[in-house]
Amino acid sequence: MALFSSNNDKKSRERRENEDRLSRQFSANNDENVNGISTISMETTITGTIESNSVFKMEGVLNGDIKGNKLVHVGKTGQVKGNITAETVVVDGEVSGEIIADKVEIGGTGKVYATITSAVFVIQEGGIFEGRKKIKIALIKEEDTKAKKEKEEKKSKEPEIKVNENKENVQL
């Protein structure tokens, strides 16, 4: 007797894995969340700009911008009509505006109608993206410059071997 999994089982498993991953990211025990987690719950509407140094989760409605440092998560019930700037942006709700981040991920229930500027861009099955995508070149150039600098530093740490004209003694 063979066991077969349906496509729904696979989607359920993927959804659980994504929820587990987000739960770990939003855990108070996570070392990255030293500044805590800010959450705007559903049935809350805010007009204005939100600035946060902590992990930020939006489940309500925002007519304005979010300026975050680390992670901004627009939950399933979250709606943002404005711009989002952060290191990582995860959208499971709806965003209309502009997103600038190192990494942007649109979840299976996410809807993004925006211009996205990022180095990493992920759309999960079921996610909707309508707009423009720009590559965050500054980040890529920064990584290239960092790699060159590390290579030069490594090279400068290697001992230089000098041979005198008589080729008898070697100096380090």
Short mmCIF file of N, CA and C in Angstrom, two decimals:
data_model
loop_
_atom_site.label_atom_id
_atom_site.label_comp_id
_atom_site.label_asym_id
_atom_site.label_seq_id
_atom_site.Cartn_x
_atom_site.Cartn_y
_atom_site.Cartn_z
N MET A 1 0.84 -1.18 0.00
CA MET A 1 0.00 0.00 0.00
C MET A 1 0.88 1.23 0.00
N ALA A 2 0.65 2.14 -0.90
CA ALA A 2 1.47 3.35 -1.02
C ALA A 2 0.72 4.54 -0.44
N LEU A 3 1.48 5.44 0.12
CA LEU A 3 0.89 6.67 0.64
C LEU A 3 1.21 7.80 -0.33
N PHE A 4 0.20 8.54 -0.66
CA PHE A 4 0.38 9.66 -1.57
C PHE A 4 -0.05 10.93 -0.86
N SER A 5 0.72 11.98 -1.05
CA SER A 5 0.32 13.26 -0.43
C SER A 5 -0.30 14.13 -1.51
N SER A 6 -1.30 14.81 -1.13
CA SER A 6 -1.95 15.71 -2.08
C SER A 6 -1.23 17.04 -2.10
N ASN A 7 -1.55 17.84 -3.07
CA ASN A 7 -0.97 19.17 -3.20
C ASN A 7 -1.34 20.02 -2.00
N ASN A 8 -2.55 19.80 -1.44
CA ASN A 8 -2.99 20.55 -0.27
C ASN A 8 -2.11 20.24 0.94
N ASP A 9 -1.70 18.96 1.10
CA ASP A 9 -0.82 18.58 2.20
C ASP A 9 0.52 19.31 2.08
N LYS A 10 1.04 19.39 0.87
CA LYS A 10 2.31 20.07 0.63
C LYS A 10 2.17 21.55 0.96
N LYS A 11 1.08 22.18 0.53
CA LYS A 11 0.86 23.60 0.82
C LYS A 11 0.71 23.83 2.32
N SER A 12 0.00 22.92 3.00
CA SER A 12 -0.17 23.04 4.45
C SER A 12 1.16 22.94 5.16
N ARG A 13 1.99 21.99 4.73
CA ARG A 13 3.31 21.82 5.34
C ARG A 13 4.17 23.06 5.10
N GLU A 14 4.17 23.61 3.88
CA GLU A 14 4.94 24.82 3.57
C GLU A 14 4.44 25.99 4.40
N ARG A 15 3.13 26.12 4.55
CA ARG A 15 2.54 27.20 5.34
C ARG A 15 2.98 27.09 6.80
N ARG A 16 2.95 25.85 7.35
CA ARG A 16 3.39 25.65 8.74
C ARG A 16 4.86 25.99 8.90
N GLU A 17 5.70 25.59 7.92
CA GLU A 17 7.13 25.90 7.98
C GLU A 17 7.36 27.40 7.97
N ASN A 18 6.61 28.12 7.12
CA ASN A 18 6.74 29.58 7.06
C ASN A 18 6.28 30.22 8.35
N GLU A 19 5.19 29.72 8.92
CA GLU A 19 4.70 30.26 10.20
C GLU A 19 5.71 30.00 11.31
N ASP A 20 6.33 28.82 11.31
CA ASP A 20 7.36 28.51 12.31
C ASP A 20 8.55 29.45 12.17
N ARG A 21 8.96 29.69 10.92
CA ARG A 21 10.09 30.59 10.67
C ARG A 21 9.78 31.99 11.16
N LEU A 22 8.59 32.49 10.86
CA LEU A 22 8.20 33.82 11.32
C LEU A 22 8.07 33.86 12.83
N SER A 23 7.57 32.79 13.43
CA SER A 23 7.45 32.74 14.89
C SER A 23 8.82 32.86 15.53
N ARG A 24 9.82 32.19 14.95
CA ARG A 24 11.18 32.30 15.49
C ARG A 24 11.71 33.72 15.32
N GLN A 25 11.42 34.35 14.16
CA GLN A 25 11.89 35.72 13.94
C GLN A 25 11.25 36.69 14.92
N PHE A 26 10.00 36.43 15.30
CA PHE A 26 9.28 37.33 16.19
C PHE A 26 9.33 36.89 17.64
N SER A 27 10.16 35.92 17.95
CA SER A 27 10.26 35.43 19.31
C SER A 27 11.00 36.44 20.18
N ALA A 28 10.51 36.65 21.39
CA ALA A 28 11.18 37.56 22.32
C ALA A 28 12.53 36.99 22.75
N ASN A 29 12.73 35.69 22.60
CA ASN A 29 13.99 35.06 22.98
C ASN A 29 15.05 35.16 21.89
N ASN A 30 14.69 35.65 20.74
CA ASN A 30 15.62 35.80 19.64
C ASN A 30 16.64 36.89 19.99
N ASP A 31 17.94 36.59 19.88
CA ASP A 31 18.98 37.55 20.25
C ASP A 31 18.90 38.84 19.45
N GLU A 32 18.40 38.77 18.21
CA GLU A 32 18.31 39.96 17.38
C GLU A 32 17.22 40.91 17.87
N ASN A 33 16.30 40.45 18.68
CA ASN A 33 15.17 41.26 19.13
C ASN A 33 15.44 41.91 20.48
N VAL A 34 16.66 42.42 20.67
CA VAL A 34 17.01 43.02 21.95
C VAL A 34 16.17 44.25 22.26
N ASN A 35 15.67 44.93 21.25
CA ASN A 35 14.83 46.10 21.46
C ASN A 35 13.35 45.74 21.54
N GLY A 36 13.02 44.47 21.51
CA GLY A 36 11.63 44.04 21.62
C GLY A 36 10.94 43.95 20.27
N ILE A 37 9.65 43.71 20.35
CA ILE A 37 8.82 43.58 19.17
C ILE A 37 7.66 44.55 19.30
N SER A 38 7.49 45.40 18.29
CA SER A 38 6.36 46.33 18.28
C SER A 38 5.29 45.76 17.37
N THR A 39 4.05 45.70 17.86
CA THR A 39 2.95 45.15 17.09
C THR A 39 1.78 46.12 17.08
N ILE A 40 1.25 46.36 15.89
CA ILE A 40 -0.01 47.11 15.75
C ILE A 40 -1.05 46.06 15.41
N SER A 41 -2.01 45.89 16.30
CA SER A 41 -2.98 44.81 16.13
C SER A 41 -4.05 45.15 15.10
N MET A 42 -4.75 44.12 14.65
CA MET A 42 -5.83 44.33 13.68
C MET A 42 -6.92 45.17 14.34
N GLU A 43 -7.74 45.76 13.52
CA GLU A 43 -8.79 46.68 13.93
C GLU A 43 -8.22 47.99 14.49
N THR A 44 -6.92 48.25 14.21
CA THR A 44 -6.29 49.51 14.57
C THR A 44 -5.89 50.21 13.29
N THR A 45 -6.26 51.48 13.18
CA THR A 45 -5.90 52.27 12.00
C THR A 45 -5.04 53.45 12.44
N ILE A 46 -3.93 53.63 11.76
CA ILE A 46 -3.01 54.71 12.08
C ILE A 46 -2.74 55.52 10.82
N THR A 47 -2.68 56.85 10.99
CA THR A 47 -2.29 57.73 9.90
C THR A 47 -1.04 58.47 10.34
N GLY A 48 0.03 58.35 9.56
CA GLY A 48 1.29 59.00 9.91
C GLY A 48 2.47 58.11 9.62
N THR A 49 3.62 58.48 10.18
CA THR A 49 4.86 57.74 9.97
C THR A 49 5.23 56.99 11.24
N ILE A 50 5.60 55.72 11.08
CA ILE A 50 6.04 54.91 12.21
C ILE A 50 7.54 54.67 12.05
N GLU A 51 8.30 54.99 13.10
CA GLU A 51 9.73 54.71 13.11
C GLU A 51 9.99 53.74 14.26
N SER A 52 10.72 52.66 13.97
CA SER A 52 10.95 51.64 14.99
C SER A 52 12.35 51.07 14.88
N ASN A 53 13.03 50.95 16.03
CA ASN A 53 14.33 50.29 16.09
C ASN A 53 14.18 48.81 16.44
N SER A 54 12.96 48.40 16.74
CA SER A 54 12.71 47.00 17.09
C SER A 54 12.13 46.28 15.88
N VAL A 55 11.92 44.99 16.05
CA VAL A 55 11.19 44.23 15.04
C VAL A 55 9.76 44.77 15.05
N PHE A 56 9.19 44.97 13.88
CA PHE A 56 7.88 45.62 13.80
C PHE A 56 6.90 44.73 13.05
N LYS A 57 5.73 44.49 13.64
CA LYS A 57 4.70 43.67 13.01
C LYS A 57 3.43 44.50 12.86
N MET A 58 2.93 44.57 11.64
CA MET A 58 1.73 45.36 11.33
C MET A 58 0.58 44.43 10.99
N GLU A 59 -0.44 44.40 11.86
CA GLU A 59 -1.65 43.61 11.60
C GLU A 59 -2.84 44.52 11.33
N GLY A 60 -2.68 45.80 11.60
CA GLY A 60 -3.75 46.78 11.38
C GLY A 60 -3.60 47.47 10.05
N VAL A 61 -4.11 48.72 9.99
CA VAL A 61 -4.07 49.52 8.76
C VAL A 61 -3.22 50.75 9.02
N LEU A 62 -2.30 51.03 8.10
CA LEU A 62 -1.46 52.22 8.20
C LEU A 62 -1.58 53.02 6.92
N ASN A 63 -1.96 54.27 7.06
CA ASN A 63 -1.92 55.22 5.95
C ASN A 63 -0.71 56.11 6.21
N GLY A 64 0.45 55.66 5.76
CA GLY A 64 1.69 56.38 6.02
C GLY A 64 2.87 55.46 5.81
N ASP A 65 4.02 55.86 6.33
CA ASP A 65 5.27 55.15 6.09
C ASP A 65 5.76 54.40 7.32
N ILE A 66 6.56 53.36 7.08
CA ILE A 66 7.24 52.64 8.15
C ILE A 66 8.73 52.74 7.88
N LYS A 67 9.45 53.22 8.88
CA LYS A 67 10.91 53.29 8.80
C LYS A 67 11.45 52.39 9.91
N GLY A 68 11.87 51.20 9.52
CA GLY A 68 12.34 50.22 10.50
C GLY A 68 13.80 49.92 10.30
N ASN A 69 14.44 49.40 11.36
CA ASN A 69 15.85 49.02 11.26
C ASN A 69 16.02 47.58 10.81
N LYS A 70 15.41 46.66 11.50
CA LYS A 70 15.60 45.23 11.23
C LYS A 70 14.51 44.66 10.33
N LEU A 71 13.52 44.06 10.97
CA LEU A 71 12.48 43.33 10.26
C LEU A 71 11.15 44.06 10.38
N VAL A 72 10.49 44.24 9.25
CA VAL A 72 9.11 44.74 9.22
C VAL A 72 8.27 43.63 8.61
N HIS A 73 7.23 43.20 9.35
CA HIS A 73 6.35 42.15 8.86
C HIS A 73 4.94 42.70 8.77
N VAL A 74 4.38 42.69 7.57
CA VAL A 74 2.99 43.06 7.38
C VAL A 74 2.21 41.75 7.40
N GLY A 75 1.48 41.53 8.51
CA GLY A 75 0.76 40.27 8.71
C GLY A 75 -0.43 40.12 7.78
N LYS A 76 -1.09 38.98 7.87
CA LYS A 76 -2.22 38.66 6.98
C LYS A 76 -3.31 39.71 7.00
N THR A 77 -3.59 40.31 8.15
CA THR A 77 -4.64 41.33 8.23
C THR A 77 -4.08 42.74 8.07
N GLY A 78 -2.77 42.85 7.89
CA GLY A 78 -2.12 44.16 7.79
C GLY A 78 -2.26 44.78 6.40
N GLN A 79 -2.42 46.12 6.42
CA GLN A 79 -2.48 46.90 5.17
C GLN A 79 -1.65 48.15 5.36
N VAL A 80 -0.74 48.39 4.42
CA VAL A 80 0.07 49.60 4.46
C VAL A 80 -0.11 50.32 3.14
N LYS A 81 -0.59 51.57 3.25
CA LYS A 81 -0.69 52.45 2.08
C LYS A 81 0.35 53.53 2.27
N GLY A 82 1.57 53.20 1.86
CA GLY A 82 2.71 54.10 2.06
C GLY A 82 3.99 53.35 1.77
N ASN A 83 5.11 53.92 2.20
CA ASN A 83 6.42 53.36 1.91
C ASN A 83 6.97 52.62 3.12
N ILE A 84 7.77 51.57 2.86
CA ILE A 84 8.42 50.81 3.92
C ILE A 84 9.91 50.77 3.63
N THR A 85 10.69 51.11 4.66
CA THR A 85 12.15 51.02 4.58
C THR A 85 12.62 50.19 5.77
N ALA A 86 13.39 49.14 5.51
CA ALA A 86 13.92 48.28 6.59
C ALA A 86 14.99 47.37 6.00
N GLU A 87 15.63 46.61 6.89
CA GLU A 87 16.62 45.62 6.43
C GLU A 87 15.91 44.47 5.73
N THR A 88 14.84 43.95 6.35
CA THR A 88 14.06 42.85 5.79
C THR A 88 12.58 43.21 5.89
N VAL A 89 11.85 42.97 4.80
CA VAL A 89 10.40 43.21 4.78
C VAL A 89 9.71 41.93 4.34
N VAL A 90 8.77 41.45 5.17
CA VAL A 90 7.98 40.27 4.85
C VAL A 90 6.53 40.70 4.75
N VAL A 91 5.88 40.40 3.63
CA VAL A 91 4.50 40.83 3.41
C VAL A 91 3.59 39.61 3.26
N ASP A 92 2.70 39.46 4.24
CA ASP A 92 1.65 38.45 4.15
C ASP A 92 0.29 39.12 3.99
N GLY A 93 0.26 40.44 4.15
CA GLY A 93 -0.96 41.23 3.98
C GLY A 93 -0.91 41.98 2.66
N GLU A 94 -1.14 43.31 2.73
CA GLU A 94 -1.18 44.11 1.51
C GLU A 94 -0.39 45.39 1.68
N VAL A 95 0.43 45.71 0.66
CA VAL A 95 1.23 46.94 0.66
C VAL A 95 1.06 47.64 -0.67
N SER A 96 0.78 48.95 -0.60
CA SER A 96 0.73 49.81 -1.78
C SER A 96 1.68 50.97 -1.53
N GLY A 97 2.70 51.11 -2.34
CA GLY A 97 3.67 52.19 -2.15
C GLY A 97 5.03 51.78 -2.67
N GLU A 98 6.06 52.05 -1.87
CA GLU A 98 7.43 51.70 -2.25
C GLU A 98 8.08 50.96 -1.09
N ILE A 99 8.85 49.91 -1.43
CA ILE A 99 9.57 49.14 -0.41
C ILE A 99 11.05 49.19 -0.76
N ILE A 100 11.85 49.59 0.24
CA ILE A 100 13.31 49.61 0.08
C ILE A 100 13.89 48.78 1.21
N ALA A 101 14.58 47.69 0.85
CA ALA A 101 15.14 46.79 1.86
C ALA A 101 16.26 45.96 1.25
N ASP A 102 17.03 45.30 2.11
CA ASP A 102 18.03 44.36 1.62
C ASP A 102 17.33 43.10 1.08
N LYS A 103 16.27 42.67 1.82
CA LYS A 103 15.52 41.48 1.43
C LYS A 103 14.04 41.76 1.53
N VAL A 104 13.30 41.39 0.49
CA VAL A 104 11.84 41.51 0.48
C VAL A 104 11.27 40.13 0.17
N GLU A 105 10.32 39.70 1.00
CA GLU A 105 9.66 38.42 0.78
C GLU A 105 8.16 38.62 0.78
N ILE A 106 7.51 38.16 -0.28
CA ILE A 106 6.05 38.21 -0.36
C ILE A 106 5.56 36.80 -0.09
N GLY A 107 4.79 36.65 0.99
CA GLY A 107 4.27 35.35 1.39
C GLY A 107 3.13 34.90 0.50
N GLY A 108 2.65 33.70 0.76
CA GLY A 108 1.58 33.10 -0.04
C GLY A 108 0.28 33.89 -0.02
N THR A 109 0.04 34.69 1.02
CA THR A 109 -1.17 35.51 1.09
C THR A 109 -0.88 36.98 0.85
N GLY A 110 0.38 37.30 0.54
CA GLY A 110 0.80 38.69 0.38
C GLY A 110 0.40 39.28 -0.96
N LYS A 111 0.08 40.58 -0.93
CA LYS A 111 -0.24 41.34 -2.14
C LYS A 111 0.55 42.63 -2.09
N VAL A 112 1.41 42.83 -3.08
CA VAL A 112 2.24 44.03 -3.11
C VAL A 112 2.03 44.75 -4.43
N TYR A 113 1.61 46.00 -4.31
CA TYR A 113 1.43 46.88 -5.46
C TYR A 113 2.40 48.03 -5.23
N ALA A 114 3.66 47.82 -5.65
CA ALA A 114 4.69 48.78 -5.25
C ALA A 114 5.90 48.71 -6.17
N THR A 115 6.78 49.67 -5.96
CA THR A 115 8.13 49.62 -6.51
C THR A 115 9.01 49.05 -5.42
N ILE A 116 9.69 47.97 -5.72
CA ILE A 116 10.54 47.31 -4.73
C ILE A 116 12.00 47.48 -5.14
N THR A 117 12.81 47.97 -4.19
CA THR A 117 14.25 48.07 -4.39
C THR A 117 14.89 47.19 -3.34
N SER A 118 15.53 46.10 -3.79
CA SER A 118 16.16 45.16 -2.86
C SER A 118 17.24 44.35 -3.57
N ALA A 119 18.11 43.75 -2.76
CA ALA A 119 19.13 42.85 -3.30
C ALA A 119 18.57 41.43 -3.43
N VAL A 120 17.68 41.05 -2.50
CA VAL A 120 17.07 39.72 -2.50
C VAL A 120 15.56 39.91 -2.59
N PHE A 121 14.91 39.13 -3.46
CA PHE A 121 13.47 39.26 -3.67
C PHE A 121 12.87 37.87 -3.82
N VAL A 122 11.91 37.53 -2.94
CA VAL A 122 11.29 36.20 -2.94
C VAL A 122 9.78 36.36 -3.00
N ILE A 123 9.15 35.61 -3.90
CA ILE A 123 7.68 35.56 -3.94
C ILE A 123 7.29 34.10 -3.76
N GLN A 124 6.56 33.81 -2.70
CA GLN A 124 6.08 32.46 -2.47
C GLN A 124 4.86 32.20 -3.34
N GLU A 125 4.60 30.93 -3.58
CA GLU A 125 3.45 30.53 -4.38
C GLU A 125 2.17 31.12 -3.78
N GLY A 126 1.39 31.79 -4.61
CA GLY A 126 0.16 32.42 -4.15
C GLY A 126 0.32 33.91 -3.90
N GLY A 127 1.56 34.37 -3.72
CA GLY A 127 1.82 35.79 -3.51
C GLY A 127 1.60 36.59 -4.79
N ILE A 128 1.18 37.84 -4.62
CA ILE A 128 0.90 38.69 -5.77
C ILE A 128 1.81 39.90 -5.74
N PHE A 129 2.47 40.18 -6.86
CA PHE A 129 3.30 41.36 -7.00
C PHE A 129 2.94 42.06 -8.29
N GLU A 130 2.63 43.34 -8.16
CA GLU A 130 2.32 44.16 -9.32
C GLU A 130 3.06 45.47 -9.12
N GLY A 131 4.00 45.76 -10.00
CA GLY A 131 4.77 46.99 -9.86
C GLY A 131 6.12 46.87 -10.54
N ARG A 132 7.11 47.58 -10.01
CA ARG A 132 8.46 47.57 -10.57
C ARG A 132 9.43 46.99 -9.56
N LYS A 133 10.44 46.30 -10.06
CA LYS A 133 11.49 45.73 -9.20
C LYS A 133 12.82 46.33 -9.63
N LYS A 134 13.52 46.90 -8.65
CA LYS A 134 14.86 47.45 -8.89
C LYS A 134 15.85 46.68 -8.03
N ILE A 135 17.03 46.45 -8.58
CA ILE A 135 18.08 45.78 -7.82
C ILE A 135 18.80 46.82 -6.98
N LYS A 136 19.01 46.49 -5.73
CA LYS A 136 19.71 47.39 -4.81
C LYS A 136 21.20 47.27 -5.07
N ILE A 137 21.69 48.04 -6.03
CA ILE A 137 23.07 47.95 -6.48
C ILE A 137 24.04 48.42 -5.42
N ALA A 138 23.69 49.41 -4.64
CA ALA A 138 24.59 49.92 -3.61
C ALA A 138 25.03 48.80 -2.68
N LEU A 139 24.11 47.92 -2.32
CA LEU A 139 24.43 46.81 -1.43
C LEU A 139 25.38 45.84 -2.12
N ILE A 140 25.14 45.55 -3.38
CA ILE A 140 26.00 44.63 -4.13
C ILE A 140 27.39 45.22 -4.28
N LYS A 141 27.49 46.53 -4.61
CA LYS A 141 28.79 47.18 -4.71
C LYS A 141 29.50 47.18 -3.37
N GLU A 142 28.75 47.40 -2.29
CA GLU A 142 29.32 47.40 -0.94
C GLU A 142 29.91 46.03 -0.62
N GLU A 143 29.21 44.95 -0.98
CA GLU A 143 29.71 43.60 -0.74
C GLU A 143 30.97 43.33 -1.55
N ASP A 144 30.99 43.79 -2.83
CA ASP A 144 32.18 43.62 -3.67
C ASP A 144 33.36 44.37 -3.08
N THR A 145 33.14 45.60 -2.63
CA THR A 145 34.20 46.41 -2.02
C THR A 145 34.71 45.75 -0.75
N LYS A 146 33.80 45.22 0.05
CA LYS A 146 34.17 44.54 1.29
C LYS A 146 35.02 43.30 0.99
N ALA A 147 34.63 42.53 -0.02
CA ALA A 147 35.38 41.33 -0.40
C ALA A 147 36.78 41.70 -0.88
N LYS A 148 36.89 42.77 -1.67
CA LYS A 148 38.21 43.22 -2.14
C LYS A 148 39.08 43.65 -0.96
N LYS A 149 38.48 44.39 -0.04
CA LYS A 149 39.22 44.87 1.12
C LYS A 149 39.72 43.70 1.97
N GLU A 150 38.86 42.70 2.19
CA GLU A 150 39.26 41.52 2.96
C GLU A 150 40.39 40.77 2.26
N LYS A 151 40.32 40.70 0.94
CA LYS A 151 41.36 40.02 0.17
C LYS A 151 42.68 40.76 0.31
N GLU A 152 42.64 42.10 0.24
CA GLU A 152 43.84 42.91 0.37
C GLU A 152 44.42 42.78 1.78
N GLU A 153 43.55 42.78 2.80
CA GLU A 153 44.02 42.64 4.18
C GLU A 153 44.69 41.28 4.38
N LYS A 154 44.10 40.25 3.81
CA LYS A 154 44.66 38.91 3.93
C LYS A 154 46.03 38.87 3.26
N LYS A 155 46.13 39.51 2.09
CA LYS A 155 47.37 39.53 1.35
C LYS A 155 48.45 40.29 2.12
N SER A 156 48.06 41.39 2.77
CA SER A 156 49.03 42.20 3.51
C SER A 156 49.52 41.49 4.77
N LYS A 157 48.75 40.55 5.29
CA LYS A 157 49.15 39.80 6.49
C LYS A 157 50.13 38.68 6.16
N GLU A 158 50.20 38.29 4.90
CA GLU A 158 51.13 37.23 4.51
C GLU A 158 52.55 37.79 4.58
N PRO A 159 53.49 37.00 5.11
CA PRO A 159 54.86 37.50 5.23
C PRO A 159 55.48 37.73 3.85
N GLU A 160 56.19 38.82 3.76
CA GLU A 160 56.86 39.15 2.50
C GLU A 160 58.25 38.53 2.55
N ILE A 161 58.61 37.80 1.55
CA ILE A 161 59.91 37.14 1.50
C ILE A 161 60.83 37.96 0.64
N LYS A 162 61.98 38.32 1.22
CA LYS A 162 62.97 39.10 0.48
C LYS A 162 64.24 38.26 0.38
N VAL A 163 64.82 38.26 -0.77
CA VAL A 163 66.06 37.52 -0.99
C VAL A 163 67.15 38.54 -1.27
N ASN A 164 68.29 38.45 -0.57
CA ASN A 164 69.37 39.42 -0.83
C ASN A 164 70.07 39.05 -2.12
N GLU A 165 70.93 39.93 -2.57
CA GLU A 165 71.59 39.74 -3.87
C GLU A 165 72.47 38.50 -3.89
N ASN A 166 73.07 38.14 -2.79
CA ASN A 166 73.93 36.96 -2.74
C ASN A 166 73.13 35.68 -2.73
N LYS A 167 71.82 35.81 -2.50
CA LYS A 167 70.90 34.67 -2.44
C LYS A 167 71.31 33.65 -1.38
N GLU A 168 71.98 34.14 -0.34
CA GLU A 168 72.42 33.25 0.72
C GLU A 168 71.45 33.27 1.90
N ASN A 169 70.98 34.45 2.30
CA ASN A 169 70.10 34.59 3.45
C ASN A 169 68.71 35.01 3.01
N VAL A 170 67.75 34.49 3.69
CA VAL A 170 66.36 34.87 3.40
C VAL A 170 65.84 35.62 4.60
N GLN A 171 65.19 36.77 4.37
CA GLN A 171 64.62 37.56 5.45
C GLN A 171 63.09 37.46 5.40
N LEU A 172 62.51 37.38 6.56
CA LEU A 172 61.04 37.39 6.66
C LEU A 172 60.60 38.67 7.29
#
